mmCIF file of C-alpha atoms in Angstrom:
data_model
loop_
_atom_site.group_PDB
_atom_site.id
_atom_site.type_symbol
_atom_site.label_atom_id
_atom_site.label_comp_id
_atom_site.label_asym_id
_atom_site.label_seq_id
_atom_site.Cartn_x
_atom_site.Cartn_y
_atom_site.Cartn_z
ATOM 1 C CA MET A 1 122.662 97.438 140.133
ATOM 2 C CA ALA A 2 121.326 94.467 138.163
ATOM 3 C CA THR A 3 122.020 94.071 134.657
ATOM 4 C CA TRP A 4 119.471 93.838 131.891
ATOM 5 C CA GLN A 5 119.721 93.319 128.467
ATOM 6 C CA GLN A 6 116.784 94.765 125.599
ATOM 7 C CA ALA A 7 115.220 92.921 123.099
ATOM 8 C CA GLN A 8 114.161 95.227 120.190
ATOM 9 C CA GLY A 9 113.350 93.452 116.915
ATOM 10 C CA THR A 10 116.211 91.460 116.350
ATOM 11 C CA LEU A 11 118.675 93.979 118.170
ATOM 12 C CA CYS A 12 119.810 93.298 121.358
ATOM 13 C CA TYR A 13 122.236 95.482 123.955
ATOM 14 C CA ILE A 14 123.257 95.258 127.091
ATOM 15 C CA HIS A 15 121.587 98.070 128.997
ATOM 16 C CA TYR A 16 121.317 99.415 132.824
ATOM 17 C CA PHE A 17 117.844 100.325 133.135
ATOM 18 C CA SER A 18 118.006 102.401 135.996
ATOM 19 C CA ALA A 19 117.985 104.840 133.723
ATOM 20 C CA LEU A 20 114.441 104.151 132.882
ATOM 21 C CA ARG A 21 114.319 104.922 136.181
ATOM 22 C CA PRO A 22 109.861 104.066 137.003
ATOM 23 C CA GLU A 23 108.649 106.024 139.584
ATOM 24 C CA ALA A 24 105.612 105.286 141.561
ATOM 25 C CA SER A 25 104.372 108.413 141.458
ATOM 26 C CA TYR A 26 100.837 108.311 139.118
ATOM 27 C CA GLY A 27 99.042 105.824 141.182
ATOM 28 C CA SER A 28 99.909 102.505 142.310
ATOM 29 C CA CYS A 29 100.822 98.352 141.531
ATOM 30 C CA ARG A 30 98.008 95.709 140.578
ATOM 31 C CA HIS A 31 98.672 92.110 140.079
ATOM 32 C CA ASP A 32 97.432 90.613 136.883
ATOM 33 C CA GLY A 33 98.194 86.289 138.162
ATOM 34 C CA ASP A 34 102.133 86.590 137.623
ATOM 35 C CA ILE A 35 102.549 90.238 136.070
ATOM 36 C CA ILE A 36 102.719 92.840 138.235
ATOM 37 C CA ILE A 37 101.810 96.726 136.823
ATOM 38 C CA SER A 38 103.143 99.028 137.988
ATOM 39 C CA PHE A 39 102.332 103.087 136.274
ATOM 40 C CA GLY A 40 105.435 105.482 136.572
ATOM 41 C CA ARG A 41 107.654 108.003 135.028
ATOM 42 C CA LEU A 42 110.535 107.567 132.234
ATOM 43 C CA VAL A 43 112.643 110.233 133.000
ATOM 44 C CA PHE A 44 115.428 110.558 131.023
ATOM 45 C CA TRP A 45 117.786 114.345 131.750
ATOM 46 C CA LEU A 46 114.240 116.705 131.659
ATOM 47 C CA LEU A 47 112.273 114.961 129.183
ATOM 48 C CA GLU A 48 109.265 113.012 130.673
ATOM 49 C CA THR A 49 106.440 110.382 129.961
ATOM 50 C CA ARG A 50 104.156 108.088 131.964
ATOM 51 C CA ILE A 51 104.163 105.081 130.979
ATOM 52 C CA VAL A 52 103.266 101.329 132.319
ATOM 53 C CA ALA A 53 105.520 98.789 133.012
ATOM 54 C CA LYS A 54 104.662 95.035 133.591
ATOM 55 C CA ALA A 55 107.327 92.775 135.668
ATOM 56 C CA ALA A 56 107.329 89.500 135.659
ATOM 57 C CA TYR A 57 109.300 86.638 137.838
ATOM 58 C CA ARG A 58 107.919 83.662 136.933
ATOM 59 C CA SER A 59 109.642 81.997 133.569
ATOM 60 C CA SER A 60 105.721 81.257 132.096
ATOM 61 C CA ALA A 61 104.630 84.806 133.166
ATOM 62 C CA SER A 62 107.915 85.820 131.224
ATOM 63 C CA ASP A 63 106.554 84.284 127.703
ATOM 64 C CA ARG A 64 103.419 86.139 128.343
ATOM 65 C CA LEU A 65 105.656 88.992 128.260
ATOM 66 C CA LEU A 66 107.326 88.107 125.688
ATOM 67 C CA HIS A 67 103.949 86.889 123.384
ATOM 68 C CA GLU A 68 102.651 90.869 124.167
ATOM 69 C CA PHE A 69 106.638 92.386 123.024
ATOM 70 C CA ALA A 70 105.387 90.032 119.330
ATOM 71 C CA VAL A 71 101.787 91.350 119.365
ATOM 72 C CA TYR A 72 103.465 94.960 119.692
ATOM 73 C CA ASN A 73 105.680 94.629 117.035
ATOM 74 C CA LEU A 74 103.580 93.487 114.717
ATOM 75 C CA LEU A 75 101.411 96.393 115.619
ATOM 76 C CA TYR A 76 103.900 98.739 115.265
ATOM 77 C CA THR A 77 102.084 101.436 112.957
ATOM 78 C CA LEU A 78 99.232 101.390 115.359
ATOM 79 C CA GLN A 79 101.479 101.989 118.028
ATOM 80 C CA GLY A 80 100.791 105.375 119.696
ATOM 81 C CA VAL A 81 96.628 105.424 117.765
ATOM 82 C CA VAL A 82 94.883 101.975 118.839
ATOM 83 C CA ILE A 83 97.245 101.229 121.153
ATOM 84 C CA PRO A 84 99.925 102.151 123.678
ATOM 85 C CA SER A 85 103.704 102.745 122.349
ATOM 86 C CA LEU A 86 106.286 99.978 123.222
ATOM 87 C CA PHE A 87 109.343 101.143 124.465
ATOM 88 C CA GLY A 88 111.163 97.497 125.081
ATOM 89 C CA LEU A 89 111.913 94.625 126.527
ATOM 90 C CA TYR A 90 113.841 94.009 129.631
ATOM 91 C CA ARG A 91 115.079 90.757 130.712
ATOM 92 C CA ASN A 92 117.321 90.848 134.183
ATOM 93 C CA LEU A 93 120.168 88.554 132.860
ATOM 94 C CA ASP A 94 120.528 87.366 137.076
ATOM 95 C CA ASP A 95 117.287 86.400 138.480
ATOM 96 C CA GLY A 96 115.814 86.368 134.761
ATOM 97 C CA SER A 97 112.416 88.445 135.444
ATOM 98 C CA SER A 98 111.228 90.117 132.418
ATOM 99 C CA ILE A 99 110.271 93.849 132.660
ATOM 100 C CA LEU A 100 107.617 95.429 129.060
ATOM 101 C CA VAL A 101 107.212 98.726 129.419
ATOM 102 C CA THR A 102 105.067 100.706 127.018
ATOM 103 C CA SER A 103 103.261 103.988 126.735
ATOM 104 C CA TYR A 104 99.930 105.049 129.529
ATOM 105 C CA ALA A 105 97.795 105.872 127.160
ATOM 106 C CA GLY A 106 94.446 106.399 130.139
ATOM 107 C CA VAL A 107 92.148 105.357 132.393
ATOM 108 C CA THR A 108 91.840 102.046 132.585
ATOM 109 C CA LEU A 109 87.869 101.205 131.615
ATOM 110 C CA GLU A 110 85.348 100.086 134.431
ATOM 111 C CA ASP A 111 82.095 99.794 131.846
ATOM 112 C CA PHE A 112 81.797 99.708 128.491
ATOM 113 C CA ASP A 113 78.488 102.234 129.049
ATOM 114 C CA ALA A 114 81.629 104.509 130.349
ATOM 115 C CA LEU A 115 82.336 105.484 126.690
ATOM 116 C CA SER A 116 80.410 108.328 124.787
ATOM 117 C CA LEU A 117 78.276 106.739 121.048
ATOM 118 C CA PRO A 118 81.137 108.198 118.913
ATOM 119 C CA ASP A 119 83.799 106.824 121.499
ATOM 120 C CA ARG A 120 82.287 103.278 120.963
ATOM 121 C CA LYS A 121 82.108 103.658 117.911
ATOM 122 C CA ILE A 122 85.680 104.208 117.710
ATOM 123 C CA LEU A 123 87.435 101.482 119.416
ATOM 124 C CA LEU A 124 84.834 98.666 118.065
ATOM 125 C CA LEU A 125 87.125 100.167 114.407
ATOM 126 C CA ARG A 126 90.260 100.428 116.032
ATOM 127 C CA VAL A 127 89.216 96.449 116.904
ATOM 128 C CA ALA A 128 88.572 95.849 113.649
ATOM 129 C CA ARG A 129 92.175 97.914 112.413
ATOM 130 C CA LEU A 130 93.975 95.100 115.089
ATOM 131 C CA HIS A 131 91.199 92.052 112.950
ATOM 132 C CA GLN A 132 93.124 93.651 109.394
ATOM 133 C CA MET A 133 96.699 92.817 111.524
ATOM 134 C CA GLY A 134 95.817 89.592 111.826
ATOM 135 C CA VAL A 135 95.342 90.021 115.849
ATOM 136 C CA LEU A 136 92.558 88.041 117.856
ATOM 137 C CA HIS A 137 92.577 89.946 121.196
ATOM 138 C CA ASN A 138 90.853 87.420 123.134
ATOM 139 C CA ASP A 139 90.494 88.616 125.869
ATOM 140 C CA LEU A 140 88.134 92.557 124.882
ATOM 141 C CA GLU A 141 86.659 93.377 128.757
ATOM 142 C CA PRO A 142 86.225 96.811 129.526
ATOM 143 C CA ARG A 143 89.670 96.708 131.433
ATOM 144 C CA ASN A 144 91.641 95.387 129.220
ATOM 145 C CA VAL A 145 90.331 99.419 127.690
ATOM 146 C CA VAL A 146 91.887 102.005 128.775
ATOM 147 C CA PHE A 147 90.353 106.015 127.823
ATOM 148 C CA SER A 148 91.487 109.537 127.533
ATOM 149 C CA LYS A 149 89.970 112.142 126.098
ATOM 150 C CA ARG A 150 92.960 113.320 123.764
ATOM 151 C CA SER A 151 93.942 110.197 121.904
ATOM 152 C CA GLY A 152 90.231 108.332 122.736
ATOM 153 C CA PRO A 153 90.175 104.558 123.344
ATOM 154 C CA ARG A 154 92.733 102.104 122.897
ATOM 155 C CA ILE A 155 93.560 98.325 123.497
ATOM 156 C CA ILE A 156 95.673 96.985 125.872
ATOM 157 C CA ASP A 157 97.340 93.537 126.983
ATOM 158 C CA PHE A 158 98.047 91.404 124.262
ATOM 159 C CA ASP A 159 99.750 88.183 126.121
ATOM 160 C CA SER A 160 96.543 86.801 125.605
ATOM 161 C CA ALA A 161 95.922 87.731 121.580
ATOM 162 C CA THR A 162 96.084 85.441 118.710
ATOM 163 C CA LEU A 163 98.835 86.029 115.495
ATOM 164 C CA GLY A 164 97.694 85.284 112.107
ATOM 165 C CA HIS A 165 93.602 86.100 112.542
ATOM 166 C CA THR A 166 91.776 85.934 109.485
ATOM 167 C CA CYS A 167 88.708 88.456 109.821
ATOM 168 C CA THR A 168 85.650 87.598 108.318
ATOM 169 C CA GLY A 169 84.599 90.980 108.977
ATOM 170 C CA LEU A 170 80.498 90.280 110.459
ATOM 171 C CA SER A 171 80.713 86.780 111.079
ATOM 172 C CA CYS A 172 83.744 87.553 112.834
ATOM 173 C CA LYS A 173 82.581 86.244 116.543
ATOM 174 C CA GLU A 174 84.726 88.565 118.452
ATOM 175 C CA LEU A 175 83.911 91.333 116.263
ATOM 176 C CA TYR A 176 80.472 90.392 116.395
ATOM 177 C CA ASP A 177 80.112 90.315 119.825
ATOM 178 C CA LEU A 178 82.001 93.693 120.826
ATOM 179 C CA ALA A 179 79.561 95.599 119.043
ATOM 180 C CA HIS A 180 76.381 93.835 121.048
ATOM 181 C CA ARG A 181 77.890 94.663 124.129
ATOM 182 C CA LEU A 182 78.447 98.480 122.700
ATOM 183 C CA ARG A 183 74.841 98.407 121.641
ATOM 184 C CA LEU A 184 76.307 98.840 117.614
ATOM 185 C CA ASP A 185 75.240 97.924 114.471
ATOM 186 C CA LEU A 186 78.026 95.737 113.484
ATOM 187 C CA GLY A 187 77.715 95.598 109.108
ATOM 188 C CA ALA A 188 76.607 99.875 109.721
ATOM 189 C CA GLU A 189 79.813 100.811 111.338
ATOM 190 C CA LEU A 190 82.326 98.783 109.183
ATOM 191 C CA SER A 191 81.447 100.308 106.551
ATOM 192 C CA ARG A 192 81.740 103.987 107.206
ATOM 193 C CA PRO A 193 85.595 105.554 108.320
ATOM 194 C CA GLU A 194 87.023 105.789 112.054
ATOM 195 C CA PRO A 195 86.006 109.447 113.091
ATOM 196 C CA SER A 196 89.799 111.298 113.478
ATOM 197 C CA ARG A 197 91.144 112.393 116.496
ATOM 198 C CA PRO A 198 94.450 114.311 116.577
ATOM 199 C CA THR A 199 96.633 111.581 118.351
ATOM 200 C CA ARG A 200 99.144 110.896 114.567
ATOM 201 C CA PHE A 201 101.121 114.364 115.828
ATOM 202 C CA TRP A 202 101.233 112.611 119.794
ATOM 203 C CA PHE A 203 102.340 109.227 118.064
ATOM 204 C CA LEU A 204 105.234 111.340 116.547
ATOM 205 C CA VAL A 205 106.344 113.375 119.365
ATOM 206 C CA THR A 206 106.589 109.870 121.304
ATOM 207 C CA SER A 207 108.568 108.099 119.341
ATOM 208 C CA VAL A 208 110.927 111.090 118.902
ATOM 209 C CA TYR A 209 110.992 111.107 122.237
ATOM 210 C CA VAL A 210 111.749 107.686 122.286
ATOM 211 C CA PHE A 211 115.008 107.670 119.616
ATOM 212 C CA ILE A 212 116.765 109.855 120.753
ATOM 213 C CA PHE A 213 116.218 108.251 124.766
ATOM 214 C CA PHE A 214 117.847 104.758 123.403
ATOM 215 C CA ILE A 215 120.448 106.708 121.130
ATOM 216 C CA LEU A 216 121.298 108.449 124.374
ATOM 217 C CA SER A 217 121.342 106.021 127.257
ATOM 218 C CA MET A 218 123.052 103.849 124.499
ATOM 219 C CA ALA A 219 125.703 106.517 123.675
ATOM 220 C CA MET A 220 126.045 107.303 127.496
ATOM 221 C CA TYR A 221 126.766 103.225 128.191
ATOM 222 C CA ARG A 222 129.511 103.291 125.106
ATOM 223 C CA VAL A 223 130.831 106.184 126.647
ATOM 224 C CA ARG A 224 130.876 104.977 130.504
ATOM 225 C CA TYR A 225 132.571 101.151 129.326
ATOM 226 C CA THR A 226 134.859 101.803 126.559
ATOM 227 C CA ALA A 227 137.052 104.569 128.438
#
């Protein structure tokens, strides 16, 4: 059985990834260059949630996942609302491969026109919130936006993102280009608050679930290897 190391902030511990039990039951796998993206479930006893697992088997691809992990950590307060929730980054100590696990946040857009006018406005303001946190996405294409009726549009795939961005608002090229593609007036939208959606409750539920999962998994590890 392969041994995995989990990185979570400054805390690292050895963990057996089989406890996550990702299963390809919600669709399929696809490739993004050297990264394989799989859809499945995270199962612990009777608890279950849908996940997305991004696997890298080359050092360059693993570096991309490590960078994306850093972005997710920086955007902690936006997880479960603007972006998916982060479950963890795991590194196989045997072959050096890595897996980044996040919550499943919806169906990938084929085109921005698939969004209603209210959801296009929400997307623009959510990207603006990324900028407020110092993150420039650098690849705002429909394939990097997912949608669910409950949560609206969320932004994914941050391996190309730039940190330390100082947003200039109306003169920000990424916001300007996105507003143009969404057929929105950037100035008018930035002056409005984001329309509310009932996402915070689900974010809290997911956060509690993840906390319980890691506490129990660490406890099981200690029982198994200290007995």
